[in-house]
Amino acid sequence: MTVSYQPQIFAMAFLTFAVWLVMARARLRDIGSGRIQPGDLLLSATRGSKLSDLRSSDNLANLFETPVLFYGCCLSASIKGLESPALAVTLWTYVILRCCHSWIHCFTYRIRARTNLYILSCTCLLTAYIILGLGS
């Protein structure tokens, strides 16, 4: 059986682009309402004080933190030729948890649920690296 980690990589990339679109929509809404000027977006100091909603922007930044380790794990497993169904399931679980985390972060902002999802996703990532390390 051949195991590919590309679907998980594409799913995470899709999530990142989706959050970027949510952020772009929020920023365009603020610009269109006259709340901010496009130049206000140049510096993070002015951006934070002027935007009406920073949730999607903060979440997009989050998608360049631990997911970097996710991409590294996927690429390492592919380069090593590791065909592990357990790793594939663990990576899918990570992606699903990150999708749920992003939904809560962007649209509901329930801190406890978001924190729990973050902890679970990091646990999945740690598990994926353990599987990767044992699979050599």
Short mmCIF file of C-alpha atoms in Angstrom, two decimals:
data_model
loop_
_atom_site.label_atom_id
_atom_site.label_comp_id
_atom_site.label_asym_id
_atom_site.label_seq_id
_atom_site.Cartn_x
_atom_site.Cartn_y
_atom_site.Cartn_z
CA MET A 1 0.00 0.00 0.00
CA THR A 2 1.34 3.43 -0.94
CA VAL A 3 0.79 6.20 1.59
CA SER A 4 0.94 9.81 0.44
CA TYR A 5 1.12 12.85 2.67
CA GLN A 6 0.31 15.29 -0.13
CA PRO A 7 -3.43 15.46 0.64
CA GLN A 8 -2.66 16.64 4.17
CA ILE A 9 -0.23 19.24 2.84
CA PHE A 10 -2.80 20.53 0.35
CA ALA A 11 -5.50 20.61 3.03
CA MET A 12 -3.31 22.75 5.32
CA ALA A 13 -2.38 25.02 2.44
CA PHE A 14 -6.08 25.36 1.55
CA LEU A 15 -6.85 26.26 5.18
CA THR A 16 -4.14 28.93 5.11
CA PHE A 17 -5.53 30.44 1.90
CA ALA A 18 -9.10 30.30 3.28
CA VAL A 19 -8.08 32.20 6.42
CA TRP A 20 -6.19 34.69 4.25
CA LEU A 21 -9.39 35.30 2.27
CA VAL A 22 -11.39 35.81 5.48
CA MET A 23 -8.75 38.31 6.63
CA ALA A 24 -8.75 40.09 3.26
CA ARG A 25 -12.54 40.36 3.36
CA ALA A 26 -12.44 41.87 6.86
CA ARG A 27 -9.78 44.38 5.84
CA LEU A 28 -11.62 45.36 2.66
CA ARG A 29 -14.78 45.83 4.72
CA ASP A 30 -12.90 48.19 7.07
CA ILE A 31 -11.42 50.12 4.12
CA GLY A 32 -14.80 50.30 2.37
CA SER A 33 -16.50 51.64 5.49
CA GLY A 34 -13.88 54.38 5.79
CA ARG A 35 -12.77 53.06 9.18
CA ILE A 36 -9.19 52.77 7.94
CA GLN A 37 -7.08 53.91 5.05
CA PRO A 38 -5.00 51.40 3.04
CA GLY A 39 -1.83 53.02 4.39
CA ASP A 40 -2.93 52.10 7.91
CA LEU A 41 -2.20 48.46 7.06
CA LEU A 42 1.49 49.01 6.39
CA LEU A 43 2.68 48.77 10.00
CA SER A 44 1.46 46.27 12.57
CA ALA A 45 1.37 49.00 15.23
CA THR A 46 -1.23 51.04 13.36
CA ARG A 47 -3.00 47.97 11.99
CA GLY A 48 -3.77 46.64 15.46
CA SER A 49 -5.29 49.86 16.71
CA LYS A 50 -7.41 50.58 13.65
CA LEU A 51 -8.86 47.29 12.41
CA SER A 52 -12.26 46.33 13.75
CA ASP A 53 -11.43 42.61 13.93
CA LEU A 54 -7.96 41.07 14.28
CA ARG A 55 -9.06 37.46 14.73
CA SER A 56 -8.42 36.27 11.17
CA SER A 57 -5.13 38.20 11.04
CA ASP A 58 -3.99 36.59 14.29
CA ASN A 59 -5.08 33.17 13.05
CA LEU A 60 -3.19 33.61 9.80
CA ALA A 61 -0.06 34.34 11.84
CA ASN A 62 -0.75 31.15 13.84
CA LEU A 63 -0.79 29.18 10.58
CA PHE A 64 2.89 30.03 10.12
CA GLU A 65 3.91 28.75 13.55
CA THR A 66 3.37 25.05 14.45
CA PRO A 67 2.16 24.20 10.93
CA VAL A 68 5.74 24.80 9.78
CA LEU A 69 6.64 21.72 11.84
CA PHE A 70 3.73 19.88 10.21
CA TYR A 71 5.05 20.64 6.73
CA GLY A 72 8.54 19.58 7.79
CA CYS A 73 7.21 16.27 9.09
CA CYS A 74 5.25 15.60 5.89
CA LEU A 75 8.22 16.41 3.69
CA SER A 76 10.64 14.40 5.83
CA ALA A 77 8.36 11.37 5.75
CA SER A 78 8.02 11.67 1.99
CA ILE A 79 11.78 12.04 1.45
CA LYS A 80 12.46 9.05 3.70
CA GLY A 81 9.84 7.05 1.81
CA LEU A 82 8.05 6.31 5.09
CA GLU A 83 4.71 4.70 4.31
CA SER A 84 2.95 4.74 7.65
CA PRO A 85 -0.84 4.60 7.90
CA ALA A 86 -0.47 5.66 11.56
CA LEU A 87 1.44 8.77 10.48
CA ALA A 88 -1.12 9.53 7.77
CA VAL A 89 -3.98 9.34 10.28
CA THR A 90 -2.07 11.43 12.82
CA LEU A 91 -1.38 14.10 10.21
CA TRP A 92 -5.03 14.12 9.10
CA THR A 93 -6.07 14.49 12.74
CA TYR A 94 -3.71 17.45 13.05
CA VAL A 95 -5.23 19.07 9.96
CA ILE A 96 -8.79 18.57 11.22
CA LEU A 97 -7.91 20.00 14.64
CA ARG A 98 -6.26 23.02 13.01
CA CYS A 99 -9.34 23.59 10.85
CA CYS A 100 -11.54 23.54 13.95
CA HIS A 101 -9.06 25.84 15.73
CA SER A 102 -9.16 28.30 12.83
CA TRP A 103 -12.96 28.27 12.71
CA ILE A 104 -13.19 29.07 16.41
CA HIS A 105 -10.43 31.68 16.18
CA CYS A 106 -11.95 33.48 13.20
CA PHE A 107 -15.66 33.23 13.93
CA THR A 108 -16.52 32.41 17.56
CA TYR A 109 -13.41 33.08 19.67
CA ARG A 110 -14.19 30.59 22.42
CA ILE A 111 -10.85 30.66 24.24
CA ARG A 112 -11.14 27.40 26.19
CA ALA A 113 -12.19 25.35 23.16
CA ARG A 114 -9.52 26.98 21.02
CA THR A 115 -6.84 26.29 23.63
CA ASN A 116 -7.90 22.66 23.94
CA LEU A 117 -7.76 22.24 20.17
CA TYR A 118 -4.33 23.84 20.09
CA ILE A 119 -3.02 21.46 22.78
CA LEU A 120 -4.51 18.44 20.99
CA SER A 121 -3.06 19.54 17.64
CA CYS A 122 0.40 20.00 19.19
CA THR A 123 0.08 16.55 20.75
CA CYS A 124 -0.71 15.14 17.29
CA LEU A 125 2.31 16.91 15.88
CA LEU A 126 4.56 15.52 18.59
CA THR A 127 3.11 12.06 17.95
CA ALA A 128 3.77 12.46 14.22
CA TYR A 129 7.42 13.26 14.90
CA ILE A 130 7.72 10.25 17.20
CA ILE A 131 6.28 8.03 14.43
CA LEU A 132 8.65 9.67 11.94
CA GLY A 133 11.63 9.08 14.22
CA LEU A 134 10.72 5.45 14.91
CA GLY A 135 10.08 4.83 11.23
CA SER A 136 13.70 5.21 10.19
#
